[in-house]
Coordinates of C-alpha atoms and ligand atoms in Angstrom, one line a residue:
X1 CA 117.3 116.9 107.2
X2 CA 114.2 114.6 106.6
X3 CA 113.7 111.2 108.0
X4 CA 113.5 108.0 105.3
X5 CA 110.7 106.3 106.8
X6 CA 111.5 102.3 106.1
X7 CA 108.8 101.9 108.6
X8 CA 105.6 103.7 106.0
X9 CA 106.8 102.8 102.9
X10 CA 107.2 98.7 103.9
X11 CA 103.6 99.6 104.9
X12 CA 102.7 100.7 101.6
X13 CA 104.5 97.6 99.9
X14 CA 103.1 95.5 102.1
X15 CA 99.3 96.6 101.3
X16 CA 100.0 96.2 97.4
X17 CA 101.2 92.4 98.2
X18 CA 98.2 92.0 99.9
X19 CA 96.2 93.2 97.1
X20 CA 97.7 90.6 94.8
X21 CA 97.5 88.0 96.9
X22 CA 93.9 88.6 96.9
X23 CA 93.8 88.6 93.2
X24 CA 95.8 85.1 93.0
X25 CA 93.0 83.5 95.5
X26 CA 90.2 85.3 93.2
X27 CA 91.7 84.1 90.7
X28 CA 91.8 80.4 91.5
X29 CA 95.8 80.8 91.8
X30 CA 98.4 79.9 93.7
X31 CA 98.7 81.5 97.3
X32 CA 102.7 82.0 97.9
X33 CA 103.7 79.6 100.6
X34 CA 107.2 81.0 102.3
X35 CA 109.2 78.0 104.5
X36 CA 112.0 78.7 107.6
X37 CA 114.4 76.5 108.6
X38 CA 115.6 77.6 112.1
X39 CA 118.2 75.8 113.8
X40 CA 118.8 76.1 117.7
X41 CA 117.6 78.9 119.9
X42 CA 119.8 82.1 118.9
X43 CA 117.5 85.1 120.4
X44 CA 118.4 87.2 117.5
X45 CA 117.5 84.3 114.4
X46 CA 114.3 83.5 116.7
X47 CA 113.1 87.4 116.6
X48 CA 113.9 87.5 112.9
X49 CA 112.1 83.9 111.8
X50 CA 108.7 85.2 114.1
X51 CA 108.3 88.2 112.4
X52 CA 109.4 86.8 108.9
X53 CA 106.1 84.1 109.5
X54 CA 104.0 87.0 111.4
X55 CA 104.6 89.2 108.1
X56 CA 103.6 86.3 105.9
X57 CA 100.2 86.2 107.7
X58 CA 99.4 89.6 107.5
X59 CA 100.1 89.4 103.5
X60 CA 97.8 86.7 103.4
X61 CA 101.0 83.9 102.5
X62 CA 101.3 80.7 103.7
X63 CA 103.9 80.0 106.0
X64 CA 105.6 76.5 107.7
X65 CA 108.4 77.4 110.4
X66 CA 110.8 73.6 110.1
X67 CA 112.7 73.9 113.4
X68 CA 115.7 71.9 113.9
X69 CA 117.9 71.9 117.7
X70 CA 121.7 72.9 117.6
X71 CA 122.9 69.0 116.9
X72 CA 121.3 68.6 113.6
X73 CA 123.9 67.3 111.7
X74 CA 124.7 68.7 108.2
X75 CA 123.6 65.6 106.5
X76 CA 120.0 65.9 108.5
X77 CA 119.7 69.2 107.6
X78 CA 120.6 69.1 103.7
X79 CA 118.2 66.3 103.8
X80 CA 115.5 68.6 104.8
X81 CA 116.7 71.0 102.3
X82 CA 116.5 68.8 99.4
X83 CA 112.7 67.5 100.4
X84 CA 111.5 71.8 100.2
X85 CA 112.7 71.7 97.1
X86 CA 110.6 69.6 95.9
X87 CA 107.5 70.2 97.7
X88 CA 105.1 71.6 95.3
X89 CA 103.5 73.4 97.4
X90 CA 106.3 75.5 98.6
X91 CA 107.6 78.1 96.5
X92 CA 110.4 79.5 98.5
X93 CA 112.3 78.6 101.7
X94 CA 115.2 80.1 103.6
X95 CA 117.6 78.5 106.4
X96 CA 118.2 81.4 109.1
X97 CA 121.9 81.9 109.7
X98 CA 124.1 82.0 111.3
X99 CA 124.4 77.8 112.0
X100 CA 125.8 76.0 114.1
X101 CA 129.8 75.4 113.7
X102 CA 129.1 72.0 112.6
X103 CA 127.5 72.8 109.7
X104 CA 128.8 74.4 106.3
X105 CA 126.7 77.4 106.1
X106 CA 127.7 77.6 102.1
X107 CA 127.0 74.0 101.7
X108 CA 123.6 74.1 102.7
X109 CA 123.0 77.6 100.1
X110 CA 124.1 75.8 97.3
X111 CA 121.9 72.7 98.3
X112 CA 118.9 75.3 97.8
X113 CA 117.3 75.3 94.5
X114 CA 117.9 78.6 93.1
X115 CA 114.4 78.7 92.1
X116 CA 113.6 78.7 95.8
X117 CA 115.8 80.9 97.2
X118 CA 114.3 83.8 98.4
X119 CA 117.3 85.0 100.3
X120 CA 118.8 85.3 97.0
X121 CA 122.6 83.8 98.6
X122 CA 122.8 80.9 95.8
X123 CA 125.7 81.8 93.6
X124 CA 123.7 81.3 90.7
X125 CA 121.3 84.0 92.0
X126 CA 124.4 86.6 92.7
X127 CA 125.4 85.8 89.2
X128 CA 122.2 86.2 87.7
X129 CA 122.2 89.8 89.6
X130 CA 125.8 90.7 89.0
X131 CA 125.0 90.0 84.8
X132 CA 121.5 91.9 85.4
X133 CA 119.6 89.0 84.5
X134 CA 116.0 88.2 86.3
X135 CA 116.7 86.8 89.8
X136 CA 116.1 86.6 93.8
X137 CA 117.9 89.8 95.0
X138 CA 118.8 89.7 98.6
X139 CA 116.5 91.3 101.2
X140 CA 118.4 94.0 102.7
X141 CA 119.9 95.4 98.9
X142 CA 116.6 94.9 97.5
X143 CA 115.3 97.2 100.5
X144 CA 117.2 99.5 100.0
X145 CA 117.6 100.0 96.5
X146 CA 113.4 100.2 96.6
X147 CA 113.5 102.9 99.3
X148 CA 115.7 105.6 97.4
X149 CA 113.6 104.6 94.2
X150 CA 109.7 105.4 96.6
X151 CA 111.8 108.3 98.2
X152 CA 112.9 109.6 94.6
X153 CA 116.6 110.0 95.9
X154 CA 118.7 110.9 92.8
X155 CA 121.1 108.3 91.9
X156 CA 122.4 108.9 88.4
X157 CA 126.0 110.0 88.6
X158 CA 126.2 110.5 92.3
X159 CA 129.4 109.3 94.1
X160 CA 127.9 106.7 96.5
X161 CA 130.0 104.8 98.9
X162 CA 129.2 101.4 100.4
X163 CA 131.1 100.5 103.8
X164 CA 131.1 97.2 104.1
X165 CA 131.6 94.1 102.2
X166 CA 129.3 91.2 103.1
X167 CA 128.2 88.7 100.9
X168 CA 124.6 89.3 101.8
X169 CA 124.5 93.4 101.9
X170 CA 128.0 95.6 101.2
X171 CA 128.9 93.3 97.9
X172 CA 125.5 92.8 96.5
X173 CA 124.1 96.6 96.8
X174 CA 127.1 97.9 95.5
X175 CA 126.6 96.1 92.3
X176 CA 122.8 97.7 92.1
X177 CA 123.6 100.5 92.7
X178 CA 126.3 100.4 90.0
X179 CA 123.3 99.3 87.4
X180 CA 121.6 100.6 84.6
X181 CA 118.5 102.9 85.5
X182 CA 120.8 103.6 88.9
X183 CA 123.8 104.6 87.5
X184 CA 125.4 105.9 90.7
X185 CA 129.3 105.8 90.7
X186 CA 129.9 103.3 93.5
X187 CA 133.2 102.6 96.0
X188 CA 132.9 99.5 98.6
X189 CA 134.9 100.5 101.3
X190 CA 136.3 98.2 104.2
X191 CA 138.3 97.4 107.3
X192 CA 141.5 97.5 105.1
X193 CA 140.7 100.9 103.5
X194 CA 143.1 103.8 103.3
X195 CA 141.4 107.2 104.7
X196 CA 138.3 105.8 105.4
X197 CA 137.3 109.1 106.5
X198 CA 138.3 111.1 103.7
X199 CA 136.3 108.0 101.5
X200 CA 133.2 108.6 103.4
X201 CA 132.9 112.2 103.3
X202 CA 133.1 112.2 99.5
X203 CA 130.2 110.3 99.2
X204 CA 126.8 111.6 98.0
X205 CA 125.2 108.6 99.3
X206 CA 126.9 106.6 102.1
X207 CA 125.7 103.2 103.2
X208 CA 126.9 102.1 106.7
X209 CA 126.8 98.4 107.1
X210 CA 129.8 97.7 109.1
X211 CA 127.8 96.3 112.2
X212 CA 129.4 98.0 114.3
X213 CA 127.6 100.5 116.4
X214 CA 127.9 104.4 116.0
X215 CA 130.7 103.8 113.5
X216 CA 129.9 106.5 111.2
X217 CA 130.5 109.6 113.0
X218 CA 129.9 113.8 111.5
X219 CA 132.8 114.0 110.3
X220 CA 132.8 111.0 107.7
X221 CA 129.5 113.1 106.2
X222 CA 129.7 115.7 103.4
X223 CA 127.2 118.1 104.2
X224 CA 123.9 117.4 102.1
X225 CA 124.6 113.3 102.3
X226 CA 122.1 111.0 101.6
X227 CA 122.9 108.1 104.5
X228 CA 121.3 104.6 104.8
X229 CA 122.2 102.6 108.2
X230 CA 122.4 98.6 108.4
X231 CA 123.3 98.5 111.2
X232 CA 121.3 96.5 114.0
X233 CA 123.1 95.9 116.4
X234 CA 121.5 94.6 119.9
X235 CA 122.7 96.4 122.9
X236 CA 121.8 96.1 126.2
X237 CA 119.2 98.7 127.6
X238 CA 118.0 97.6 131.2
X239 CA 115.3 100.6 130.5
X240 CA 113.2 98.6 128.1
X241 CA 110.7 95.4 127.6
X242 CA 113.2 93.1 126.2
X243 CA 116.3 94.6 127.9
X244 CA 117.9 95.0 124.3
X245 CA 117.6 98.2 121.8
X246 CA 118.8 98.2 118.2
X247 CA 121.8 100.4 117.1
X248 CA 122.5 101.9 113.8
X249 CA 125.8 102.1 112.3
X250 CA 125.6 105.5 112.6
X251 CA 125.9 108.1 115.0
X252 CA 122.5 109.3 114.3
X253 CA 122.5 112.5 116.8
X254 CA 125.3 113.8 115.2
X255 CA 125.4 112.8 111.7
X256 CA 121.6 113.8 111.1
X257 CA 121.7 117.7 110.6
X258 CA 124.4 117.2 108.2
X259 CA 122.4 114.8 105.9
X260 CA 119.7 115.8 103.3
X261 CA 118.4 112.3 104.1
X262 CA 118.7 109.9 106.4
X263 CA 117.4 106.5 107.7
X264 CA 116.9 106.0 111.4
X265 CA 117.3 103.0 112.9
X266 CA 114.6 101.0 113.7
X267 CA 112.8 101.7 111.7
X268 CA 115.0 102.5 108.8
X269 CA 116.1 100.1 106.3
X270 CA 115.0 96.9 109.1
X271 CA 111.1 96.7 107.5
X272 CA 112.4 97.3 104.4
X273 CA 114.2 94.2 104.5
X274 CA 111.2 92.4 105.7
X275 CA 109.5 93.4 103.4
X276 CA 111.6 92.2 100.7
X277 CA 111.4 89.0 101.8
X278 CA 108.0 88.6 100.5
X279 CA 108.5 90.3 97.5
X280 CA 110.4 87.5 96.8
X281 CA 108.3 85.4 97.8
X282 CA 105.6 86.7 95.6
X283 CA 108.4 86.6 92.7
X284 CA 108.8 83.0 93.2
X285 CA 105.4 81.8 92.2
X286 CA 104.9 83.6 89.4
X287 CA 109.1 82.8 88.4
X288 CA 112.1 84.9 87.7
Ligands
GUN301 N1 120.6 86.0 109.0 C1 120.7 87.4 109.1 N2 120.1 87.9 108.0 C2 119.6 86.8 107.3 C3 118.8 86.7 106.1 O1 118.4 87.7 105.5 N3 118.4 85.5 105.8 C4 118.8 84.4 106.4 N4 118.5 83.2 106.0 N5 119.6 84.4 107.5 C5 119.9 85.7 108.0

């Protein structure tokens, strides 16, 4: 079994953007300038926005965090929307979910320019992906299709099963993966499959984004099984800093020796979907 390490190759990725950034400013360019629209206090969405503006630092973007409390009203909010999009000087934005009940989360995505969208959740942008025209991927697919490409994982013709349906990660990577140039043979699977465990262990390549912890247990792995955990699920764990630890989706202790591959989690997929965030990013000044 060897370890995908998400952690090292977002490293990597992140250096190169770097690098170009540096070339824009030489250059007398455009610097990429990434906006976040957080709304209300969730622990989780304020963990995520930090690290999305601390990772835009380090990459040399710019960065403007628009913060909003939980009684924004939709109207306030699509207001703000519709003034990023045409700021000049910002070349892509994203509004953390999940909002507030209040507020139409799809609603808000379509009032996003698609030319802005760096989360890639416009339907023009899952159009544009699903047709395999130029467009804003989102983060987590994007993540991981990159990873199996850095780690060389063979995809052409392999039996790869995606469990998990999401708008923003099960339905999206299964279409990648189903590309040209990946050409892997893919099933999404779901809470309303038949044998889900018979499904799984067929797979060659099984990605677990259920989010639901420890889900994925040995024996939904065929021996040799490339696996790729989404899961990141907070649990409780009195023993550390924050009093939270991330789970996978899968039962790593278990399902490990049977893999050839496997992402851990953190560490896994989680930078990887940073990561792709300012790829994006970078996309979005020079256009899609
Ligand atoms: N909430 C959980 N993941 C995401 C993401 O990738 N983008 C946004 N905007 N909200 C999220």
């Amino acid at each position: 079994m060897q370890l995908i390490d998400g952690k090292k190759i977002a490293s990597e990725i992140k250096k190169e953007i770097a690098g170009e950034v540096l070339k824009i400013k030489e250059n007398g360019g455009k610097v990429p300038h990434l906006a976040a629209v957080l709304v209300g206090h969730d622990g989780g969405s304020e963990t995520y926005v930090a690290f999305k503006i601390k990772d835009c630092q380090e990459v040399g973007f710019k960065s403007s965090l628009v913060r909003f409390e939980d009684d924004v009203t939709e109207a306030e909010l699509l207001a703000k929307v519709e003034e990023l999009n045409n700021d000049p000087d910002i070349d892509g934005f994203i509004v953390q979910l999940p909002l507030p009940k209040h507020i139409s989360e799809q609603k808000i995505i379509e009032a996003i320019d698609p030319k802005k969208d760096v989360d890639g959740f416009h339907p023009v942008n899952v159009g544009r992906m699903v047709i395999g025209l130029p467009s804003f991927v989102s983060a987590t697919p994007y993540g991981i299709v990159e990873l199996l490409k850095r780690y060389q994982i063979e995809t052409n013709g392999k039996n790869c099963v995606v469990v998990g349906r999401s708008n923003i990660v099960g339905r999206p990577l299964s279409v990648l993966l189903s590309q040209k140039g990946i050409n892997a043979t893919v099933t999404v699977a779901h809470s309303r499959t038949a044998n889900l465990e018979q499904v799984c262990a067929s797979a060659d390549i099984l990605v677990a984004a259920i989010g639901s912890p420890e889900f994925i247990t040995a024996g939904m792995v065929k021996k040799g099984a490339v696996v790729i955990d989404v899961g990141t699920t907070r649990v409780p764990a009195p023993e550390t800093k924050s009093g939270w630890k991330l789970k996978g989706d899968v039962k790593f202790d278990e399902v490990a020796p049977k893999c050839s591959w496997i992402t851990p989690v953190p560490g896994g997929v989680g930078p990887m979907t940073r990561v792709a965030l300012l790829q994006n990013t970078l996309l979005a000044v020079k256009g899609w």
